[in-house]
Coordinates of C-alpha atoms and ligand atoms in Angstrom, one line a residue:
X1 CA 0.0 0.0 0.0
X2 CA 1.3 3.4 -0.8
X3 CA 0.8 4.9 2.7
X4 CA -1.0 4.6 5.9
X5 CA -2.0 6.5 9.0
X6 CA -2.4 9.9 7.5
X7 CA -3.1 12.7 9.9
X8 CA -6.1 14.6 8.6
X9 CA -6.7 18.3 9.3
X10 CA -8.4 17.6 12.6
X11 CA -5.4 15.6 13.7
X12 CA -7.4 12.3 13.5
X13 CA -5.5 9.6 11.8
X14 CA -7.0 7.6 9.0
X15 CA -5.4 4.7 7.2
X16 CA -6.1 5.8 3.7
X17 CA -7.4 8.8 1.8
X18 CA -9.6 6.5 -0.2
X19 CA -10.8 2.9 0.0
X20 CA -12.1 1.6 -3.4
X21 CA -14.2 -1.6 -3.5
X22 CA -13.8 -3.8 -6.5
X23 CA -11.1 -4.3 -9.1
X24 CA -13.1 -4.5 -12.3
X25 CA -13.1 -1.7 -14.9
X26 CA -14.3 0.8 -12.3
X27 CA -11.9 0.0 -9.4
X28 CA -8.9 -0.3 -11.6
X29 CA -9.4 3.1 -13.2
X30 CA -10.3 4.7 -9.9
X31 CA -7.1 3.4 -8.4
X32 CA -5.0 4.7 -11.2
X33 CA -6.7 8.1 -11.3
X34 CA -6.8 8.8 -7.6
X35 CA -3.4 7.3 -6.7
X36 CA -1.3 8.2 -9.8
X37 CA -2.9 11.5 -10.8
X38 CA -4.1 12.9 -7.5
X39 CA -1.4 11.5 -5.4
X40 CA -3.8 10.0 -2.8
X41 CA -3.2 6.9 -0.7
X42 CA -5.6 4.3 -2.0
X43 CA -6.4 0.8 -1.0
X44 CA -8.6 -1.5 -3.1
X45 CA -10.4 -4.5 -1.8
X46 CA -11.4 -7.2 -4.3
X47 CA -13.4 -10.4 -3.4
X48 CA -11.9 -12.3 -6.4
X49 CA -8.3 -13.4 -6.5
X50 CA -7.6 -11.5 -9.7
X51 CA -8.6 -8.3 -11.4
X52 CA -11.6 -8.3 -13.8
X53 CA -14.8 -7.9 -11.8
X54 CA -17.7 -9.0 -14.0
X55 CA -15.1 -10.4 -16.4
X56 CA -13.5 -12.4 -13.7
X57 CA -16.6 -14.1 -12.4
X58 CA -18.7 -14.6 -15.5
X59 CA -16.3 -17.1 -17.2
X60 CA -19.0 -19.4 -18.6
X61 CA -18.5 -20.7 -22.2
X62 CA -19.7 -18.0 -24.6
X63 CA -19.4 -15.1 -22.2
X64 CA -18.7 -12.0 -24.4
X65 CA -19.3 -8.3 -24.5
X66 CA -22.2 -6.9 -26.5
X67 CA -20.5 -3.6 -27.4
X68 CA -17.7 -3.5 -30.0
X69 CA -14.5 -4.0 -28.2
X70 CA -12.7 -0.9 -29.6
X71 CA -15.5 1.0 -27.8
X72 CA -15.9 -1.3 -24.8
X73 CA -12.4 -0.3 -23.5
X74 CA -10.7 2.5 -21.6
X75 CA -10.1 5.8 -23.4
X76 CA -8.0 7.5 -20.7
X77 CA -4.6 6.4 -22.1
X78 CA -3.9 6.8 -25.8
X79 CA -0.8 4.7 -25.3
X80 CA -3.0 1.8 -24.1
X81 CA -5.5 2.3 -27.0
X82 CA -2.6 2.2 -29.4
X83 CA -0.8 -0.8 -28.1
X84 CA -3.7 -3.2 -27.4
X85 CA -4.8 -5.4 -30.3
X86 CA -8.4 -6.8 -30.2
X87 CA -8.7 -10.1 -32.0
X88 CA -12.5 -10.1 -32.4
X89 CA -15.1 -7.4 -33.1
X90 CA -16.8 -8.3 -29.8
X91 CA -14.2 -9.7 -27.4
X92 CA -14.9 -12.8 -25.4
X93 CA -14.4 -13.0 -21.6
X94 CA -10.8 -14.4 -21.8
X95 CA -9.7 -11.6 -24.0
X96 CA -11.3 -8.9 -21.8
X97 CA -9.7 -10.5 -18.8
X98 CA -6.3 -10.4 -20.5
X99 CA -6.9 -6.8 -21.4
X100 CA -7.7 -5.9 -17.7
X101 CA -4.6 -7.8 -16.5
X102 CA -2.6 -5.9 -19.0
X103 CA -4.0 -2.6 -17.6
X104 CA -3.2 -3.7 -14.1
X105 CA 0.4 -4.5 -15.1
X106 CA 0.9 -1.4 -17.2
X107 CA -0.2 1.0 -14.5
X108 CA 1.3 -1.1 -11.6
X109 CA -2.1 -1.4 -9.9
X110 CA -1.8 -4.8 -8.1
X111 CA 0.4 -3.5 -5.3
X112 CA -2.5 -1.5 -3.9
X113 CA -5.2 -4.2 -4.4
X114 CA -6.0 -6.7 -1.6
X115 CA -7.4 -9.8 -3.5
X116 CA -9.6 -12.4 -2.0
X117 CA -11.0 -9.9 0.4
X118 CA -14.6 -8.9 0.6
X119 CA -15.9 -5.8 2.3
X120 CA -18.5 -6.8 4.8
X121 CA -19.2 -3.5 6.4
X122 CA -18.6 0.2 5.9
X123 CA -19.6 2.4 8.7
X124 CA -19.4 6.2 8.7
X125 CA -17.8 7.5 11.9
X126 CA -19.2 11.0 12.5
X127 CA -16.6 11.8 15.1
X128 CA -13.8 11.2 12.7
X129 CA -15.6 12.2 9.5
X130 CA -14.3 8.9 8.1
X131 CA -15.4 5.5 6.9
X132 CA -14.5 2.4 8.8
X133 CA -14.3 -0.5 6.6
X134 CA -14.2 -4.2 7.7
X135 CA -13.5 -7.2 5.5
X136 CA -14.1 -10.9 5.7
X137 CA -10.4 -11.3 6.3
X138 CA -10.7 -9.5 9.6
X139 CA -9.1 -6.3 8.3
X140 CA -10.4 -3.0 9.7
X141 CA -9.2 0.3 8.1
X142 CA -10.4 3.8 7.9
X143 CA -10.5 6.2 5.0
X144 CA -11.8 9.7 4.3
X145 CA -13.5 8.6 1.1
X146 CA -15.2 5.4 0.1
X147 CA -15.6 4.7 -3.6
X148 CA -17.8 1.7 -4.6
X149 CA -16.7 0.2 -7.9
X150 CA -18.8 -2.8 -7.1
X151 CA -20.4 -3.1 -10.5
X152 CA -24.1 -3.2 -11.5
X153 CA -24.5 -6.9 -12.2
X154 CA -22.2 -8.5 -9.6
X155 CA -24.6 -9.8 -6.9
X156 CA -26.1 -13.0 -8.3
X157 CA -29.7 -13.7 -7.7
X158 CA -29.9 -16.3 -4.9
X159 CA -31.6 -19.3 -6.5
X160 CA -35.0 -19.9 -4.9
X161 CA -35.7 -23.4 -6.3
X162 CA -37.0 -25.8 -3.8
X163 CA -34.9 -28.9 -3.5
X164 CA -31.8 -27.5 -5.2
X165 CA -29.5 -28.8 -2.5
X166 CA -30.9 -32.3 -2.9
X167 CA -30.0 -32.5 -6.6
X168 CA -27.7 -35.5 -7.1
X169 CA -25.8 -34.0 -10.0
X170 CA -23.7 -30.8 -10.3
X171 CA -25.1 -27.3 -10.2
X172 CA -23.3 -24.4 -12.0
X173 CA -24.1 -20.7 -12.1
X174 CA -23.1 -18.6 -15.1
X175 CA -22.2 -15.8 -12.6
X176 CA -19.8 -18.1 -10.6
X177 CA -18.4 -20.4 -13.2
X178 CA -15.5 -22.7 -12.1
X179 CA -12.0 -21.9 -13.1
X180 CA -11.3 -25.3 -14.5
X181 CA -13.0 -26.3 -17.8
X182 CA -16.2 -28.3 -17.1
X183 CA -16.5 -31.4 -19.3
X184 CA -20.1 -31.9 -20.2
X185 CA -19.4 -34.7 -22.7
X186 CA -22.1 -37.3 -22.5
X187 CA -24.2 -35.4 -20.0
X188 CA -27.8 -34.4 -19.9
X189 CA -27.6 -30.7 -19.0
X190 CA -30.4 -28.3 -18.1
X191 CA -30.1 -24.5 -18.4
X192 CA -32.6 -22.4 -16.4
X193 CA -32.9 -18.8 -17.7
X194 CA -32.8 -17.3 -21.1
X195 CA -31.5 -13.8 -20.5
X196 CA -28.2 -12.6 -22.0
X197 CA -26.2 -15.1 -20.0
X198 CA -28.4 -18.1 -20.9
X199 CA -28.5 -17.0 -24.5
X200 CA -24.7 -16.9 -24.7
X201 CA -24.1 -20.2 -22.9
X202 CA -26.9 -22.3 -24.5
X203 CA -25.3 -22.6 -28.0
X204 CA -22.0 -23.6 -26.4
X205 CA -23.4 -26.2 -24.1
X206 CA -25.5 -27.7 -26.9
X207 CA -22.3 -28.5 -28.7
X208 CA -20.8 -30.2 -25.7
X209 CA -23.6 -32.0 -23.9
X210 CA -25.3 -35.2 -25.0
X211 CA -28.6 -33.5 -24.5
X212 CA -29.5 -29.9 -23.5
X213 CA -32.8 -28.9 -22.0
X214 CA -33.6 -25.2 -21.9
X215 CA -36.1 -24.0 -19.3
X216 CA -37.5 -20.7 -20.6
X217 CA -39.9 -18.6 -18.6
X218 CA -40.0 -15.4 -20.7
X219 CA -38.9 -15.3 -24.3
X220 CA -36.6 -12.5 -25.3
X221 CA -36.2 -10.2 -28.2
X222 CA -32.8 -11.4 -29.4
X223 CA -30.9 -9.9 -32.3
X224 CA -27.6 -11.0 -33.9
X225 CA -24.3 -10.0 -32.3
X226 CA -22.5 -10.1 -35.6
X227 CA -19.2 -11.1 -34.2
X228 CA -16.1 -12.1 -36.3
X229 CA -12.4 -11.6 -36.4
X230 CA -11.2 -8.1 -36.1
X231 CA -10.2 -6.8 -39.5
X232 CA -6.6 -5.5 -39.3
X233 CA -7.4 -2.7 -41.6
X234 CA -10.3 -1.6 -39.5
X235 CA -8.1 -1.8 -36.4
X236 CA -5.5 0.4 -38.0
X237 CA -8.3 2.9 -39.0
X238 CA -9.5 3.0 -35.4
X239 CA -6.1 3.6 -34.0
X240 CA -5.5 6.5 -36.3
X241 CA -8.9 8.0 -35.5
X242 CA -9.4 7.1 -31.9
X243 CA -9.7 10.7 -30.7
X244 CA -12.6 11.4 -33.0
X245 CA -14.2 8.0 -32.3
X246 CA -14.2 8.5 -28.6
X247 CA -15.6 12.0 -28.9
X248 CA -18.4 10.7 -31.1
X249 CA -19.0 7.8 -28.8
X250 CA -19.4 10.2 -25.8
X251 CA -21.9 12.2 -27.8
X252 CA -24.1 9.2 -28.3
X253 CA -26.5 8.0 -25.6
X254 CA -25.2 4.5 -25.9
X255 CA -21.5 5.5 -25.9
X256 CA -20.8 4.1 -29.3
X257 CA -20.2 6.0 -32.5
X258 CA -23.5 5.0 -34.1
X259 CA -24.9 7.8 -36.3
X260 CA -27.6 6.6 -38.6
X261 CA -30.7 6.6 -36.5
X262 CA -33.8 7.8 -38.3
X263 CA -36.5 9.9 -36.6
X264 CA -39.5 7.6 -36.7
X265 CA -40.3 4.0 -37.6
X266 CA -43.9 5.1 -38.3
X267 CA -42.9 7.8 -40.8
X268 CA -41.0 5.3 -42.9
X269 CA -43.0 3.2 -45.4
X270 CA -43.0 -0.6 -44.8
X271 CA -40.4 -1.3 -47.5
X272 CA -38.0 1.4 -46.3
X273 CA -38.5 0.2 -42.7
X274 CA -37.7 -3.3 -43.7
X275 CA -34.6 -2.3 -45.5
X276 CA -33.4 -0.3 -42.4
X277 CA -34.2 -3.2 -40.1
X278 CA -32.4 -5.7 -42.4
X279 CA -29.3 -3.5 -42.6
X280 CA -29.1 -3.0 -38.8
X281 CA -29.8 -6.8 -38.3
X282 CA -26.8 -7.6 -40.5
X283 CA -24.5 -5.1 -38.9
X284 CA -25.1 -6.6 -35.4
X285 CA -24.4 -5.1 -32.0
X286 CA -26.9 -2.7 -30.6
X287 CA -27.4 -1.1 -34.0
X288 CA -30.9 -2.7 -34.4
X289 CA -32.0 -1.3 -31.0
X290 CA -30.1 2.1 -31.1
X291 CA -29.4 3.0 -34.7
X292 CA -32.6 2.2 -36.5
X293 CA -35.4 4.5 -35.3
X294 CA -35.4 6.9 -32.4
X295 CA -39.0 6.4 -31.5
X296 CA -38.7 2.6 -30.8
X297 CA -38.4 3.2 -27.0
X298 CA -41.2 5.8 -26.7
X299 CA -43.9 4.8 -29.1
X300 CA -45.7 1.5 -28.7
X301 CA -46.7 1.2 -32.4
X302 CA -43.2 2.1 -33.6
X303 CA -41.8 -0.5 -31.1
X304 CA -44.2 -3.1 -32.4
X305 CA -42.7 -2.8 -36.0
X306 CA -39.3 -3.8 -34.6
X307 CA -40.8 -6.5 -32.4
X308 CA -42.7 -8.1 -35.3
X309 CA -39.6 -8.0 -37.5
X310 CA -37.7 -9.9 -34.8
X311 CA -40.5 -12.5 -34.5
X312 CA -40.3 -13.0 -38.3
X313 CA -36.6 -13.6 -38.0
X314 CA -37.2 -16.2 -35.3
X315 CA -39.7 -17.9 -37.6
X316 CA -37.1 -17.9 -40.4
X317 CA -34.4 -19.4 -38.2
X318 CA -36.3 -22.1 -36.2
X319 CA -37.4 -25.0 -38.3
X320 CA -40.2 -26.3 -36.0
X321 CA -43.0 -23.7 -36.1
X322 CA -44.2 -24.8 -32.6
X323 CA -40.7 -24.3 -31.1
X324 CA -40.4 -21.0 -33.0
X325 CA -43.7 -19.8 -31.5
X326 CA -42.5 -20.6 -28.0
X327 CA -39.4 -18.6 -28.5
X328 CA -41.3 -15.5 -29.7
X329 CA -41.8 -12.7 -27.2
X330 CA -45.2 -11.0 -27.0
X331 CA -46.9 -8.8 -24.4
X332 CA -44.0 -6.5 -23.6
X333 CA -42.1 -4.0 -25.7
X334 CA -38.8 -4.7 -27.4
X335 CA -36.1 -3.1 -25.2
X336 CA -38.2 -3.1 -22.0
X337 CA -36.1 -6.0 -20.8
X338 CA -32.4 -5.8 -21.7
X339 CA -32.3 -7.3 -25.2
X340 CA -29.7 -10.0 -25.5
X341 CA -27.5 -10.4 -28.5
X342 CA -27.0 -13.8 -30.0
X343 CA -24.5 -16.0 -31.8
X344 CA -26.3 -19.1 -33.2
X345 CA -28.9 -19.0 -30.4
X346 CA -32.2 -19.6 -32.3
X347 CA -30.6 -22.1 -34.7
X348 CA -29.5 -24.2 -31.7
X349 CA -33.1 -25.2 -31.2
X350 CA -32.9 -27.0 -34.6
X351 CA -30.5 -29.5 -33.1
X352 CA -31.7 -33.0 -32.3
X353 CA -30.1 -32.8 -28.9
X354 CA -31.9 -29.6 -27.7
X355 CA -35.3 -29.4 -26.0
X356 CA -37.1 -26.2 -25.1
X357 CA -39.4 -26.3 -22.1
X358 CA -41.9 -23.5 -21.7
X359 CA -42.2 -22.7 -18.0
X360 CA -45.3 -20.5 -18.6
X361 CA -47.3 -23.5 -19.7
X362 CA -45.7 -26.0 -17.3
X363 CA -44.3 -24.0 -14.4
X364 CA -41.2 -25.1 -12.6
X365 CA -42.1 -26.9 -9.4
X366 CA -38.6 -27.4 -8.0
X367 CA -35.5 -29.5 -8.2
X368 CA -35.6 -33.2 -7.3
X369 CA -32.5 -35.5 -6.9
X370 CA -32.7 -36.6 -10.5
X371 CA -33.4 -33.3 -12.2
X372 CA -35.9 -30.5 -12.7
X373 CA -39.6 -31.0 -12.0
X374 CA -42.2 -29.0 -13.8
X375 CA -46.0 -29.3 -13.5
X376 CA -45.8 -31.8 -16.4
X377 CA -42.9 -34.1 -15.6
X378 CA -39.4 -34.6 -14.2
X379 CA -36.5 -33.8 -16.7
X380 CA -33.7 -36.2 -15.7
X381 CA -30.4 -34.3 -15.7
X382 CA -26.7 -34.8 -14.8
X383 CA -26.0 -31.0 -14.5
X384 CA -28.0 -27.9 -14.0
X385 CA -26.8 -24.5 -15.1
X386 CA -28.4 -21.5 -13.5
X387 CA -28.5 -18.4 -15.7
X388 CA -31.0 -16.8 -13.5
X389 CA -29.6 -13.3 -13.3
X390 CA -28.6 -10.7 -10.6
X391 CA -29.9 -8.5 -7.9
X392 CA -28.8 -5.7 -10.1
X393 CA -27.8 -2.1 -9.5
X394 CA -28.6 -1.8 -5.8
X395 CA -27.8 -5.4 -4.8
X396 CA -23.9 -5.0 -4.9
X397 CA -24.1 -1.9 -2.7
X398 CA -26.6 -3.2 -0.2
X399 CA -24.7 -6.4 0.5
X400 CA -21.7 -4.3 1.5
X401 CA -23.2 -3.4 4.9
X402 CA -23.1 0.4 4.4
X403 CA -24.1 2.5 7.4
X404 CA -24.2 6.3 7.1
X405 CA -24.9 9.2 9.5
X406 CA -26.7 8.4 12.8
X407 CA -26.3 4.6 12.1
X408 CA -28.8 4.7 9.3
X409 CA -28.1 1.8 6.9
X410 CA -28.2 2.1 3.1
X411 CA -30.9 -0.6 3.2
X412 CA -33.1 1.6 5.3
X413 CA -32.4 4.6 3.1
X414 CA -33.3 2.6 0.0
X415 CA -36.2 0.6 1.4
X416 CA -38.5 2.1 -1.3
X417 CA -35.9 2.0 -4.0
X418 CA -32.6 3.9 -4.6
X419 CA -32.3 7.5 -3.6
X420 CA -29.3 9.2 -5.0
X421 CA -28.0 12.5 -6.4
X422 CA -26.8 11.7 -10.0
X423 CA -26.4 8.1 -9.1
X424 CA -23.1 9.2 -7.6
X425 CA -23.9 10.0 -3.9
X426 CA -26.5 9.4 -1.3
X427 CA -27.9 11.8 1.3
X428 CA -26.7 10.9 4.8
X429 CA -23.7 9.0 3.4
X430 CA -20.9 11.6 3.3
X431 CA -17.9 11.0 1.1
X432 CA -19.4 7.8 -0.3
X433 CA -19.2 7.7 -4.1
X434 CA -20.9 5.0 -6.2
X435 CA -19.4 4.5 -9.6
X436 CA -22.2 3.9 -12.2
X437 CA -24.6 3.8 -9.3
X438 CA -28.4 3.5 -9.7
X439 CA -30.1 6.5 -11.4
X440 CA -27.1 7.2 -13.6
X441 CA -26.9 6.1 -17.3
X442 CA -24.7 3.1 -16.2
X443 CA -25.7 -0.1 -18.0
X444 CA -27.5 1.7 -20.9
X445 CA -24.3 3.6 -21.7
X446 CA -21.0 2.0 -22.7
X447 CA -19.7 0.9 -19.2
X448 CA -16.0 1.7 -19.6
X449 CA -16.8 5.3 -20.7
X450 CA -19.6 5.6 -18.0
X451 CA -17.0 4.5 -15.4
X452 CA -14.4 7.0 -16.7
X453 CA -16.9 9.8 -16.6
X454 CA -17.8 9.0 -13.0
X455 CA -14.2 8.5 -11.8
X456 CA -13.2 11.8 -13.4
X457 CA -16.0 13.6 -11.7
X458 CA -15.2 12.0 -8.3
X459 CA -11.5 12.9 -8.7
X460 CA -12.4 16.5 -9.5
X461 CA -14.7 16.6 -6.5
X462 CA -12.0 15.3 -4.2
X463 CA -9.5 17.7 -5.6
X464 CA -11.9 20.6 -5.1
X465 CA -12.5 19.6 -1.4
X466 CA -8.9 19.2 -0.7
X467 CA -7.9 22.5 -2.2
X468 CA -10.4 24.2 0.1
X469 CA -9.9 22.2 3.2
X470 CA -13.4 20.9 3.0
X471 CA -13.8 17.6 4.8
X472 CA -17.0 16.1 3.7
X473 CA -19.5 16.3 0.8
X474 CA -23.0 14.8 0.6
X475 CA -26.1 15.7 -1.3
X476 CA -28.9 17.5 0.2
X477 CA -32.2 15.7 0.8
X478 CA -33.9 18.1 -1.6
X479 CA -31.4 17.5 -4.4
X480 CA -31.8 13.7 -4.0
X481 CA -35.6 14.0 -4.2
X482 CA -35.4 16.2 -7.2
X483 CA -33.0 13.8 -9.0
X484 CA -35.4 10.9 -8.2
X485 CA -38.3 12.8 -9.7
X486 CA -36.3 13.8 -12.7
X487 CA -35.1 10.3 -13.3
X488 CA -38.6 8.8 -12.9
X489 CA -40.2 11.4 -15.1
X490 CA -37.8 10.6 -18.0
X491 CA -38.2 6.9 -17.5
X492 CA -42.0 7.2 -17.5
X493 CA -42.0 9.0 -20.8
X494 CA -40.5 5.8 -22.3
X495 CA -41.7 2.2 -22.6
X496 CA -38.9 0.8 -20.5
X497 CA -40.5 0.8 -17.1
X498 CA -43.4 -1.3 -18.5
X499 CA -41.1 -4.4 -18.7
X500 CA -40.4 -6.8 -15.8
X501 CA -36.7 -7.4 -15.3
X502 CA -33.6 -6.3 -13.4
X503 CA -34.1 -2.8 -14.8
X504 CA -37.0 -2.4 -12.4
X505 CA -36.0 -4.9 -9.7
X506 CA -39.0 -7.1 -10.6
X507 CA -36.7 -10.1 -11.0
X508 CA -36.0 -10.2 -7.3
X509 CA -39.0 -11.2 -5.1
X510 CA -39.7 -8.5 -2.5
X511 CA -37.4 -5.9 -4.1
X512 CA -39.1 -2.5 -4.3
X513 CA -40.1 -1.7 -7.9
X514 CA -38.1 1.3 -9.3
X515 CA -36.7 2.0 -12.7
X516 CA -32.9 2.3 -11.8
X517 CA -31.3 3.9 -14.8
X518 CA -31.1 7.5 -16.0
X519 CA -32.6 7.6 -19.5
X520 CA -31.9 11.2 -20.3
X521 CA -28.9 10.2 -22.2
X522 CA -25.2 10.3 -21.3
X523 CA -24.4 13.7 -23.0
X524 CA -27.2 15.4 -21.2
X525 CA -26.3 13.6 -17.9
X526 CA -22.6 14.6 -18.3
X527 CA -23.6 18.2 -18.7
X528 CA -25.7 18.2 -15.6
X529 CA -22.8 16.6 -13.6
X530 CA -20.3 19.2 -15.0
X531 CA -22.6 22.1 -14.4
X532 CA -23.1 21.0 -10.8
X533 CA -19.3 20.8 -10.3
X534 CA -18.8 24.2 -12.0
X535 CA -21.3 25.8 -9.7
X536 CA -19.4 24.7 -6.6
X537 CA -21.3 21.4 -6.2
X538 CA -24.7 22.9 -6.2
X539 CA -27.2 20.7 -4.3
X540 CA -24.4 19.3 -2.2
X541 CA -23.6 20.1 1.4
X542 CA -19.9 20.7 2.0
X543 CA -18.4 19.7 5.3
X544 CA -17.6 23.2 6.5
X545 CA -21.2 24.2 6.2
X546 CA -22.2 21.2 8.2
X547 CA -20.0 21.9 11.2
X548 CA -20.5 25.7 11.2
X549 CA -24.1 25.8 10.4
Ligands
NA7_601 P1 -31.3 -11.9 -16.7 O1 -31.3 -11.1 -17.9 O2 -32.0 -11.3 -15.5 O3 -32.0 -13.3 -17.1 C1 -32.3 -14.2 -16.1 C2 -33.1 -15.3 -16.7 O4 -33.4 -16.3 -15.7 C3 -34.5 -14.9 -17.3 O5 -34.7 -15.6 -18.4 C4 -35.4 -15.2 -16.2 O6 -36.8 -15.4 -16.6 C5 -34.9 -16.5 -15.7 N1 -35.2 -16.8 -14.3 C6 -34.9 -16.1 -13.2 N2 -35.5 -16.6 -12.1 C7 -36.2 -17.7 -12.6 C8 -37.0 -18.7 -11.9 N3 -37.2 -18.6 -10.6 N4 -37.6 -19.6 -12.7 C9 -37.4 -19.6 -14.0 N5 -36.6 -18.7 -14.7 C10 -36.0 -17.8 -14.0 O7 -29.9 -12.3 -16.3 P2 -28.6 -12.6 -17.2 O8 -27.5 -13.1 -16.3 O9 -29.0 -13.4 -18.4 O10 -28.2 -11.2 -17.8 C11 -27.9 -10.1 -16.9 C12 -27.2 -9.0 -17.6 O11 -25.8 -9.3 -17.7 C13 -27.6 -8.8 -19.0 O12 -28.8 -8.1 -19.2 C14 -26.4 -8.0 -19.6 O13 -26.4 -6.7 -19.3 C15 -25.3 -8.7 -18.9 P3 -37.8 -14.1 -16.6 O14 -37.3 -13.2 -17.7 O15 -37.6 -13.4 -15.2 O16 -39.1 -14.7 -16.8

């Protein structure tokens, strides 16, 4: 660690200026920025035994990013951008993990990361204006600032299947995949869940298992990823133009340099619309969702044109019309659940060794020693793969045992859903920053860029405080309420809150329903954040005011 026991201005000693939680994309950049550019003493705690975060834990076959890798990567170092070579358009998990290891080496990050160490509590000590952090390894340290780089999709949903412990075979979870390769040869394998993770792992397992049974509750609107080897010429072009590409990416709501979106699907005639959809379908990535028509997420009828196009494509790909029908989503708008991207997903159901079970018609009753039991029958299995998702957005923060002023826990503060200012800070929790927290653009923006924007804002904020001898910062109750109303108002002007998924917390029984992502777009969001900073952190209470007033 770079230093310890720093005397703060009140003469109270703290172990670190900053404790960062997590060593994924967020924690790694936070460490580099705060330690190497601001000169702060920083300690990072990471539950895994390597860097990577999401890309460390989700190592199931087929795990891959859905945003083009030259965009889904850090922009803060041009040297890094120039030296790293992506081998595929959309990098797989091993390649992203190699990339993050390279970043850790290049910026000498590991020396300030404590691996295999999970933060179990973080308590704000008013008398010291500092956070006291405890870990599962028995460590207890204090820090002036606590920065959560805990990720948005890192707390797996706890499986609630009756009898799971009695299953006589092996149970795997996509979110906690074993390090060693799992050999499914000759096995009868069942996958529960057809979200993004299920849709990536299913085609891979179908090739390895003797038989694969897919348990589907809700069909998804799935469009092609369009992966392939990285064209060396394109890679050269990117490197020559990275500055412009990153600027254009930051100007786009999704954080990618897409630029051909048309105003309205309903204004286009059927033929023109079909041509646009076909073109975006072929190009892959999120182009179909984000670069076709700008009213898809706000107008039900416009949305239905895209939804119906996807259903037609499912009909074309799946040979058995009855199976195709089961795979077709209805009754909710395209995009209202996070749309997965696929590589050979639908065609996998044409294989003789794959069975689709529709859990809407025959609900899952539970797990029995020999397999999965639905209302119709028992499916005998050797292995079960859970691809059942995450307690998203708030889950990773809530499980960290955070307690703010007056012993008020984050769980109490968020009992009706997240309350934040900008998705970055919470009232009553001074000096706690949440990178890509709930109510920020986060997962609907390009994560590495969203992370860089937040870390840069946090670093500027800490610098501002230090230069003025201000000890604490926290948002006012009013600003938090206003941000919540603003976030909800925008969300409710779209179709997104009408879906049931981790976007709204509906996937976790008992979780308060709240739409957890800022939908005003990253450029608008960034301007709001910058303006607040430029106005001396308007809407925030600065420590001096708290103690004097
Ligand atoms: P998701 O997208 O939340 O998908 C979870 C899947 O598991 C989904 O199909 C669920 O069906 C299904 N599920 C969850 N619980 C059950 C139960 N109890 N019974 C049957 N089926 C169930 O998680 P992913 O890991 O695939 O993706 C998360 C994000 O990671 C993804 O969006 C990307 O951003 C990366 P449901 O739809 O609830 O009916």
